[in-house]
PDB file of C-alpha atoms in Angstrom:
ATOM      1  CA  UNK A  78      -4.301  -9.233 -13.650  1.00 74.00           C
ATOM      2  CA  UNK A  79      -5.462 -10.117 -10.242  1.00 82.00           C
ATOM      3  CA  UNK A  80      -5.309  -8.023  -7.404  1.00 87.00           C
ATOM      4  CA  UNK A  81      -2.884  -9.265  -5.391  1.00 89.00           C
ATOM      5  CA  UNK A  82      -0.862 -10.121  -8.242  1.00 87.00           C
ATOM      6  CA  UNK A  83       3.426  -9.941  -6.933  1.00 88.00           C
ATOM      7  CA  UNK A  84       5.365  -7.763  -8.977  1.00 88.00           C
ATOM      8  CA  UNK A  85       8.206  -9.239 -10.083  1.00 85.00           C
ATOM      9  CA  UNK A  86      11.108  -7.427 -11.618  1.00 88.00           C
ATOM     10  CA  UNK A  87      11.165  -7.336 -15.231  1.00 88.00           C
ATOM     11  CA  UNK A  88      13.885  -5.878 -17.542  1.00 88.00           C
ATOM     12  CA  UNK A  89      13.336  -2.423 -19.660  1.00 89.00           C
ATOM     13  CA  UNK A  90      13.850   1.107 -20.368  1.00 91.00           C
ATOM     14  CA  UNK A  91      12.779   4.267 -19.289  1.00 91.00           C
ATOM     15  CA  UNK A  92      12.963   7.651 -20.714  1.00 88.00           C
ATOM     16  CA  UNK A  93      15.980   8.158 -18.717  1.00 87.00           C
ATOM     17  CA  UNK A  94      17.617   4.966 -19.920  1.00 91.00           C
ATOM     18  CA  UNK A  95      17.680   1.048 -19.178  1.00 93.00           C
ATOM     19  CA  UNK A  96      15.599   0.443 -15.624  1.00 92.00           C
ATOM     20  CA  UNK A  97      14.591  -2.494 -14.560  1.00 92.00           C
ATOM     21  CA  UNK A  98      10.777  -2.276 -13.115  1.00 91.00           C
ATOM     22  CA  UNK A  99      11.729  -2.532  -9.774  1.00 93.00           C
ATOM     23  CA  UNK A 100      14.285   0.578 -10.156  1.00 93.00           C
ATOM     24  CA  UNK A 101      11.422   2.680 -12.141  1.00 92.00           C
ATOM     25  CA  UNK A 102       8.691   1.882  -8.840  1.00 91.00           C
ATOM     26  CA  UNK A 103      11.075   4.500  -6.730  1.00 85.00           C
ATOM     27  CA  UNK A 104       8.894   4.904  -4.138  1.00 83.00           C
ATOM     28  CA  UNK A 105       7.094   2.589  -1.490  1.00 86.00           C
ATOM     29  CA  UNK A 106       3.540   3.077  -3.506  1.00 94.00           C
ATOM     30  CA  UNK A 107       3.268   3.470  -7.458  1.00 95.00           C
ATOM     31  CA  UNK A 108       1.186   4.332  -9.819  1.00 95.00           C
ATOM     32  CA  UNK A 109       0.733   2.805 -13.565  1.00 94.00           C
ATOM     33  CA  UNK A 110      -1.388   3.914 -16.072  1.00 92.00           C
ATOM     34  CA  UNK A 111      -1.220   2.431 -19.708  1.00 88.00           C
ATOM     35  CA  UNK A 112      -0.336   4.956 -22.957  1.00 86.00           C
ATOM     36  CA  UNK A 113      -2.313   3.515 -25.416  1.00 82.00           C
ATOM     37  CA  UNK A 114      -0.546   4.477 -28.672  1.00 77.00           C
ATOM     38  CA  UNK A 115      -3.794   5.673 -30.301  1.00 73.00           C
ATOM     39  CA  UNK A 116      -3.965   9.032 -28.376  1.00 75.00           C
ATOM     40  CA  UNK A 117      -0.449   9.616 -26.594  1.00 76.00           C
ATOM     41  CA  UNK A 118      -0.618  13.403 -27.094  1.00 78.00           C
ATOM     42  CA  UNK A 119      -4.128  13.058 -25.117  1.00 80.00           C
ATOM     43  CA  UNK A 120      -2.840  10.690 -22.494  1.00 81.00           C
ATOM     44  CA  UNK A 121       0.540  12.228 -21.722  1.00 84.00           C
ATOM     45  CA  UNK A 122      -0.840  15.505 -20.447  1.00 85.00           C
ATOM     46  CA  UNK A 123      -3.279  13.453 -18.293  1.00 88.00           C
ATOM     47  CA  UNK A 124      -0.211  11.867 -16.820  1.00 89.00           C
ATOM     48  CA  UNK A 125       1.472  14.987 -15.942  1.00 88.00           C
ATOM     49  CA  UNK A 126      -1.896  16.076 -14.770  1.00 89.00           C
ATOM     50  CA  UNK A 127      -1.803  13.123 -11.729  1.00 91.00           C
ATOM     51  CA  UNK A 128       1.636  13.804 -11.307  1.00 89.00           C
ATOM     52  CA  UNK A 129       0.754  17.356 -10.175  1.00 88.00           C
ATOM     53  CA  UNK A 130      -2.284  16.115  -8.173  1.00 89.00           C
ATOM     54  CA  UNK A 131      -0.105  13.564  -6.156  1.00 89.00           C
ATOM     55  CA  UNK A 132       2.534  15.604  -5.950  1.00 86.00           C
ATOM     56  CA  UNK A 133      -0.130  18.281  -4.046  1.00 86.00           C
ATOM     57  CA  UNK A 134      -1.792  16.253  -2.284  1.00 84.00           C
ATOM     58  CA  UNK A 135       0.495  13.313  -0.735  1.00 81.00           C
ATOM     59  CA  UNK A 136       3.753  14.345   1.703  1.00 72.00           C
ATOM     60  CA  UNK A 137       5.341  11.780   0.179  1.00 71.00           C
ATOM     61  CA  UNK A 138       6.756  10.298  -2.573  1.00 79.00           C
ATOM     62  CA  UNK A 139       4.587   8.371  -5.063  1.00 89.00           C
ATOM     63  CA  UNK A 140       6.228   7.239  -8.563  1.00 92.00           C
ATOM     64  CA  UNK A 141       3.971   7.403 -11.593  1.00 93.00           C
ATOM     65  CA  UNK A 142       4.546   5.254 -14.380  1.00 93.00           C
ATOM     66  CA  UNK A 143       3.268   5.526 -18.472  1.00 91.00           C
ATOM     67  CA  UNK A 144       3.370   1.947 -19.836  1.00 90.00           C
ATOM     68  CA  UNK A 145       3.987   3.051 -23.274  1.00 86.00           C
ATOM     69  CA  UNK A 146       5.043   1.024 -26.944  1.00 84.00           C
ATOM     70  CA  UNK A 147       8.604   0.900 -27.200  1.00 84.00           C
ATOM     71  CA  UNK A 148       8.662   2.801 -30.222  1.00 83.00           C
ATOM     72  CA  UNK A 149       6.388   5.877 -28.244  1.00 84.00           C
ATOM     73  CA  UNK A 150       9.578   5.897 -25.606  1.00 85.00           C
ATOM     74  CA  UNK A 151      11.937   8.091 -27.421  1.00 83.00           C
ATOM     75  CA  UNK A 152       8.754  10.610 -28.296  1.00 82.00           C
ATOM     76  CA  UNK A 153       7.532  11.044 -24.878  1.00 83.00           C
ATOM     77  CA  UNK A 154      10.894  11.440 -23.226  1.00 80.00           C
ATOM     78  CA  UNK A 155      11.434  14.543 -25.602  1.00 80.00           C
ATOM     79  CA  UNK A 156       7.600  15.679 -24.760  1.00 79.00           C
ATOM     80  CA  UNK A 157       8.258  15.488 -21.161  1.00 79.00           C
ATOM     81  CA  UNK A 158      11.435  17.393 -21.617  1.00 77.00           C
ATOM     82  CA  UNK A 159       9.954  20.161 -23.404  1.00 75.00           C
ATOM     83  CA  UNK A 160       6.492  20.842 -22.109  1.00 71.00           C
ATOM     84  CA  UNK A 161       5.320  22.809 -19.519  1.00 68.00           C
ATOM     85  CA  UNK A 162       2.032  21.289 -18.377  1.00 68.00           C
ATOM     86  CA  UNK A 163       2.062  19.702 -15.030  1.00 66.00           C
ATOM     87  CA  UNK A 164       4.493  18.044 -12.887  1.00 70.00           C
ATOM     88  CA  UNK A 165       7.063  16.124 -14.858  1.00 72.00           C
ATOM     89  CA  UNK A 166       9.523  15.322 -11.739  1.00 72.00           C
ATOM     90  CA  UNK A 167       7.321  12.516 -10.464  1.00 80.00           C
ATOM     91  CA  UNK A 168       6.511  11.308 -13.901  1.00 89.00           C
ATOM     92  CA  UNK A 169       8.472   7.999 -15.918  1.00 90.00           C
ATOM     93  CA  UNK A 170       7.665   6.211 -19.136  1.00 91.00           C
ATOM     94  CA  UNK A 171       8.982   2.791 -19.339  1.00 91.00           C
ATOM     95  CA  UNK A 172       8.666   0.032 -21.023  1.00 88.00           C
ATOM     96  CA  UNK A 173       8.736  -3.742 -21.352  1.00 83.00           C
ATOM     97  CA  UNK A 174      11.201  -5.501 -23.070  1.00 77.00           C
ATOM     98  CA  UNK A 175      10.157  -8.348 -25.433  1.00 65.00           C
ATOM     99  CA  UNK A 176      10.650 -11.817 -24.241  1.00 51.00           C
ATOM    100  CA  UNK A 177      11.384 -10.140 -20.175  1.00 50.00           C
ATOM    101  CA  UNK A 178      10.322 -12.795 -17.632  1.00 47.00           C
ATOM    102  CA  UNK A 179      10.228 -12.570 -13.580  1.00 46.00           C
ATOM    103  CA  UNK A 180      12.740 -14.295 -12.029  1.00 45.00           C
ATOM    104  CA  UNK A 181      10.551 -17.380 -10.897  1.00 47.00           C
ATOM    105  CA  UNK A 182       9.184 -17.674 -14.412  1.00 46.00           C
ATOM    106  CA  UNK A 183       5.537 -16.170 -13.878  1.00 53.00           C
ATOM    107  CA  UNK A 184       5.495 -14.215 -16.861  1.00 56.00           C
ATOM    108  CA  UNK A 185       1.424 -12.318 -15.662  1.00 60.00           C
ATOM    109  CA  UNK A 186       3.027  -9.148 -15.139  1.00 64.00           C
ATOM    110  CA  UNK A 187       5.632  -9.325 -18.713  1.00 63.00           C
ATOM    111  CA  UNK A 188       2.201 -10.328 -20.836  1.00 63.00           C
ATOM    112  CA  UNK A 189       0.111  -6.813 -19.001  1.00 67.00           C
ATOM    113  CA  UNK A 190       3.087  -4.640 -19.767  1.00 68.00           C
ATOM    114  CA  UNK A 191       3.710  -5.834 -22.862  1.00 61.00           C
ATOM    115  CA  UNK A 192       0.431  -5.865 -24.399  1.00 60.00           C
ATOM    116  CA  UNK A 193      -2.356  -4.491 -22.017  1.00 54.00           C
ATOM    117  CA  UNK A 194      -1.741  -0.210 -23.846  1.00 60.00           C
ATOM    118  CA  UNK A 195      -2.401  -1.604 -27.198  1.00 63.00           C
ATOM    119  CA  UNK A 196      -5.682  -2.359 -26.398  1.00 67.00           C
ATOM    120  CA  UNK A 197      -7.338   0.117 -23.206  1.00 76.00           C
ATOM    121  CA  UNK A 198      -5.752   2.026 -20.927  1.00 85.00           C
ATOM    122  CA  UNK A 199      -5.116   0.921 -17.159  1.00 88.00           C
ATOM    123  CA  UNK A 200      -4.453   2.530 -13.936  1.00 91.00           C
ATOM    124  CA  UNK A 201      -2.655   0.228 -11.611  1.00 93.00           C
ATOM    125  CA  UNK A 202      -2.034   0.954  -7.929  1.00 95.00           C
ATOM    126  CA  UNK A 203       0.824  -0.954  -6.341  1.00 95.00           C
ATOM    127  CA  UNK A 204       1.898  -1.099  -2.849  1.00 94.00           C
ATOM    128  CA  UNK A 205       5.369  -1.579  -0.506  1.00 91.00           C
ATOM    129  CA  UNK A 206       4.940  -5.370  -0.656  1.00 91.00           C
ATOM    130  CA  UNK A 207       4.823  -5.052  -4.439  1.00 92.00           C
ATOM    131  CA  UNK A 208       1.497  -6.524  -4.681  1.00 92.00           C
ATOM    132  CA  UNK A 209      -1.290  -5.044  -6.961  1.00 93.00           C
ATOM    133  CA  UNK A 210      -3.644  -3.023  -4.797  1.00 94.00           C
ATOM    134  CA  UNK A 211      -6.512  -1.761  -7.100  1.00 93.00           C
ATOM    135  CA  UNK A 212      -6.780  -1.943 -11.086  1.00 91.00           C
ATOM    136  CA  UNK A 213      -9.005   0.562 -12.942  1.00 89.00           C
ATOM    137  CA  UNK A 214      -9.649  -0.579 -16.916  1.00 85.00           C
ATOM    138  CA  UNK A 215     -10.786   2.122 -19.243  1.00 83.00           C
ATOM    139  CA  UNK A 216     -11.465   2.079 -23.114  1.00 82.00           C
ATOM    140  CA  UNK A 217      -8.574   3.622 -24.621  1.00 77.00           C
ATOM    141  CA  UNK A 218     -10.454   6.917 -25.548  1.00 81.00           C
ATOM    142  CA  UNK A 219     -11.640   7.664 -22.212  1.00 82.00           C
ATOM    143  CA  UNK A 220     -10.195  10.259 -20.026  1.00 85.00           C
ATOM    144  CA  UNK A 221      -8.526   9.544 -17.095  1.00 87.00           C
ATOM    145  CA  UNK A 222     -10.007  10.869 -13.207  1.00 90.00           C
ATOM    146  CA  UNK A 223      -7.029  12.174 -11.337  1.00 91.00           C
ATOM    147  CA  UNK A 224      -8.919  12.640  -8.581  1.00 91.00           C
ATOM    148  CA  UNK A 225     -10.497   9.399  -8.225  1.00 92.00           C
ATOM    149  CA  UNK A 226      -6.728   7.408  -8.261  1.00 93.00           C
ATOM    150  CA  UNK A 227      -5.680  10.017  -5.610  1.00 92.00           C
ATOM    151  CA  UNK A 228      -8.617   9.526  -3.512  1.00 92.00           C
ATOM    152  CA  UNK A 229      -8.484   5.350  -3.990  1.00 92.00           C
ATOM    153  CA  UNK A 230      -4.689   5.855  -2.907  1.00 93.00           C
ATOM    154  CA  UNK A 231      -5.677   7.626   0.080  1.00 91.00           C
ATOM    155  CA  UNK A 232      -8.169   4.705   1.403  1.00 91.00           C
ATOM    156  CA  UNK A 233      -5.440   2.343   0.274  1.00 92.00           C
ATOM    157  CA  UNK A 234      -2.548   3.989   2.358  1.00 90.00           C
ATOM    158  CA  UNK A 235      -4.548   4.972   5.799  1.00 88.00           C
ATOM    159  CA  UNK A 236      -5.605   0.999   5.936  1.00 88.00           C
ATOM    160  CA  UNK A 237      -2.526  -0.289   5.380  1.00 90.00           C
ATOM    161  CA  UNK A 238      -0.961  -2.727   7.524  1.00 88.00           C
ATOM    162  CA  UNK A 239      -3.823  -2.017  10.031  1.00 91.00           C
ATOM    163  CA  UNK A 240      -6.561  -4.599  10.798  1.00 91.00           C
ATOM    164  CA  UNK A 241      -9.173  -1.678   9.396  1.00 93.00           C
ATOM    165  CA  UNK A 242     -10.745  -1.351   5.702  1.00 93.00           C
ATOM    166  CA  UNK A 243     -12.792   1.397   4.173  1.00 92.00           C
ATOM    167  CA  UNK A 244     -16.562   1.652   2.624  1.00 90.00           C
ATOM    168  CA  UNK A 245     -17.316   2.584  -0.561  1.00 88.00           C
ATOM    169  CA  UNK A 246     -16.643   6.088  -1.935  1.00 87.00           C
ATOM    170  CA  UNK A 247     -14.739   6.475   1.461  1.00 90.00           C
ATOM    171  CA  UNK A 248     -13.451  10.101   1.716  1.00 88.00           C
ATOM    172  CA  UNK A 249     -10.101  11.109   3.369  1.00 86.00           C
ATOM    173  CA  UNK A 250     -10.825  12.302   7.114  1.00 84.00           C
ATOM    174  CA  UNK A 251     -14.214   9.989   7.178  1.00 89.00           C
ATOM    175  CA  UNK A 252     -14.587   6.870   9.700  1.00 92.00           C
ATOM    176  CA  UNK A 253     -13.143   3.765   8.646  1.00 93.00           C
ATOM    177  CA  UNK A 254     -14.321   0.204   9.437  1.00 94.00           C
ATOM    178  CA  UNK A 255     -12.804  -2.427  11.729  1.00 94.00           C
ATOM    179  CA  UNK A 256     -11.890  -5.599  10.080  1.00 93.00           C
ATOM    180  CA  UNK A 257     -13.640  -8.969  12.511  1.00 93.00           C
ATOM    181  CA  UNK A 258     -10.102  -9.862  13.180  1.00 91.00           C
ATOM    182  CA  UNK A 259      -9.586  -7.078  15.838  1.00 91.00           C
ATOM    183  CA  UNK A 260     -11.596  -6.860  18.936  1.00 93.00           C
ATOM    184  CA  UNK A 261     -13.583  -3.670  20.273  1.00 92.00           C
ATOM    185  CA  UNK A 262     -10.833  -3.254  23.151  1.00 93.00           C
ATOM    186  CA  UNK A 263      -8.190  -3.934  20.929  1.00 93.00           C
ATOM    187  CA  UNK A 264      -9.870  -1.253  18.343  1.00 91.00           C
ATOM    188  CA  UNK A 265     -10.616   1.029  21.090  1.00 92.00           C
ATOM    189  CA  UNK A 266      -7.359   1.203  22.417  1.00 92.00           C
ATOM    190  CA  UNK A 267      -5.149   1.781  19.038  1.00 90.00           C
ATOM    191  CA  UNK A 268      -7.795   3.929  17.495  1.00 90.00           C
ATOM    192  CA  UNK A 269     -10.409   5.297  20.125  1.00 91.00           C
ATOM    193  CA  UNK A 270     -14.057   5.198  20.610  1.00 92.00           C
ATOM    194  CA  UNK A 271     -15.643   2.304  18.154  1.00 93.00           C
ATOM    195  CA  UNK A 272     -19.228   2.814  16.818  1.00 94.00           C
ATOM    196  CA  UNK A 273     -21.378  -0.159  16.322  1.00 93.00           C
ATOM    197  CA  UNK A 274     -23.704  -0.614  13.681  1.00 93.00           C
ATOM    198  CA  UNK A 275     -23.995  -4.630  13.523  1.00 89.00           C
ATOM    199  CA  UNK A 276     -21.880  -6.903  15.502  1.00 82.00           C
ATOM    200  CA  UNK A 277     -19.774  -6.831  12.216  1.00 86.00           C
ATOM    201  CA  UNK A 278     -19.578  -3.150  11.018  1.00 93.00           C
ATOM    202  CA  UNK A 279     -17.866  -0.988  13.547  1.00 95.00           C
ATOM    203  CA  UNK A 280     -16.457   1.907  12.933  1.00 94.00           C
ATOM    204  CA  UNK A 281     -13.549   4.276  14.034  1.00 92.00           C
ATOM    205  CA  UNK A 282     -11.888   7.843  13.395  1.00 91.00           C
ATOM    206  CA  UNK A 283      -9.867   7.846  10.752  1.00 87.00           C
ATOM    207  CA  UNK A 284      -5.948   7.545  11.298  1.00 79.00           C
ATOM    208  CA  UNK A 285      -4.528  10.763  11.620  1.00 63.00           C
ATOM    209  CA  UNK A 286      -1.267  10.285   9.956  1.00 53.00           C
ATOM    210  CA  UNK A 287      -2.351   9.308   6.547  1.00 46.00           C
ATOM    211  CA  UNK A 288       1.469   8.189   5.204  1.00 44.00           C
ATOM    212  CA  UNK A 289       2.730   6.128   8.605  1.00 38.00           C
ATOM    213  CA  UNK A 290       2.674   2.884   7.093  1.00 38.00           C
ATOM    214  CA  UNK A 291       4.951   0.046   9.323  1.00 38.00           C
ATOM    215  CA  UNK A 292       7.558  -1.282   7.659  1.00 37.00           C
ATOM    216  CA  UNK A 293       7.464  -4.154   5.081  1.00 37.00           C
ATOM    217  CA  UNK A 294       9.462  -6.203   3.820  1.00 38.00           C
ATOM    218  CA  UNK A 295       9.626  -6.735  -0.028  1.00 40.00           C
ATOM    219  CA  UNK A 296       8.839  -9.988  -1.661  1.00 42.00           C
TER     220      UNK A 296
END
C-alpha cells in the first residue's frame, strides 16, 4: 500500500460490534497495526502498550486499531476486557469483512486488511484527510517500537498542513525544515528567524503547539 493511499470506508466489526472503518478511525489521526494470528497473546499486550504511550504523550485523541482474523475478534475482545496491562480505552480490534469494497470500487485498502496480518505485521499511520501517512512492515515475530510510532506521529502532526517537513530521526522540540514552496519572509514571518544551510535547506523552530492542525476536509 502506497503512501498516500485514500482510505475508503469498508464494512466490518469491532470488538464492540459491527463498525464500519470509518466509525472505528474515531479520531482525526489513527493508528493500525496488524495481529498476526501466529502470536496474538504477544502482540495484544504490545497494543495496549502504544495505547498507554499515546495516551501519555499526545493531548489528544489518537484511535489505535488491531487488524486481527475474524475468528481472533471474539478472543481479543474478552482479553481486552479482562486484562490489566496498559491502556485499553484507546484500543479497538476490527476487522474486515470478506468480499467489503470502497465505495468507488478500489478494493487496495479491502485486499491489506484482509490479508496483510496473515503474513507480517504492519503499523499504519493515517491522517485527517484519510490518506496513509507512513507504513512500517515487520516480520510477524518481531516486536513492535512504541516509541518509534509515537515519535514518527509527532513529526507527522507538527508538519501538517504547513509548507515545512522534518529530517531524519527528527526529535519533538528540534528545528524543522522549510519546504522550497515558502519564501524566507513568508517563513520568517509565520515561524521566526530561518537558518540557512543551502539555498534549499532552511530551517526553523519547531511549532509550538504540536496538535493545532487547520481544518480538513475529508475525502
Amino acid at each position: 500500500m502506497r503512501i498516500g493511499t485514500i482510505f475508503r470506508d469498508l464494512s466490518g466489526t469491532s470488538d464492540s460490534g459491527p463498525q464500519s472503518l470509518h466509525e472505528v478511525m474515531r479520531h482525526d489521526w489513527t493508528v493500525f497495526v496488524t495481529i498476526p494470528t501466529a502470536n496474538r497473546d504477544e502482540n495484544c499486550n504490545e497494543l495496549w502498550a502504544l495505547g498507554a504511550c499515546i495516551e501519555e504523550e499526545f493531548r489528544t485523541s489518537v484511535s489505535v486499531v488491531g487488524v486481527c482474523d475474524p475468528a481472533d475478534l471474539g478472543w481479543l475482545g474478552h482479553a481486552k476486557q479482562t486484562s490489566g496491562f496498559g491502556s485499553r480505552n484507546l484500543v479497538a480490534f476490527w476487522s474486515c469483512e470478506d468480499g467489503s469494497i470502497a465505495s468507488d470500487g478500489d478494493d487496495q485498502s479491502r485486499i491489506f486488511f484482509s490479508e496483510s496480518f496473515e503474513k507480517s505485521k504492519v503499523a499504519l499511520i493515517v491522517g485527517p484527510d484519510r490518506r496513509l501517512h507512513l507504513s512500517m512492515r515487520l516480520p510477524a515475530w518481531s516486536a513492535l517500537n512504541a516509541l518509534e510510532i509515537v515519535r514518527s506521529l509527532k513529526a507527522l502532526m507538527v508538519v501538517w498542513g504547513r509548507p515545512l517537513a522534518t529530517p531524519a530521526n527528527w526529535e519533538f522540540g528540534e528545528d524543522v525544515i522549510v519546504r522550497p514552496s515558502l519564501d524566507d519572509a513568508s517563513a520568517e514571518r509565520d515561524y521566526g528567524p530561518v537558518r540557512k544551510v543551502l539555498s534549499y535547506l532552511r530551517y526553523v523552530k519547531s511549532p509550538l503547539q504540536l496538535l493545532s492542525s487547520p481544518t480538513t476536509d475529508r475525502e
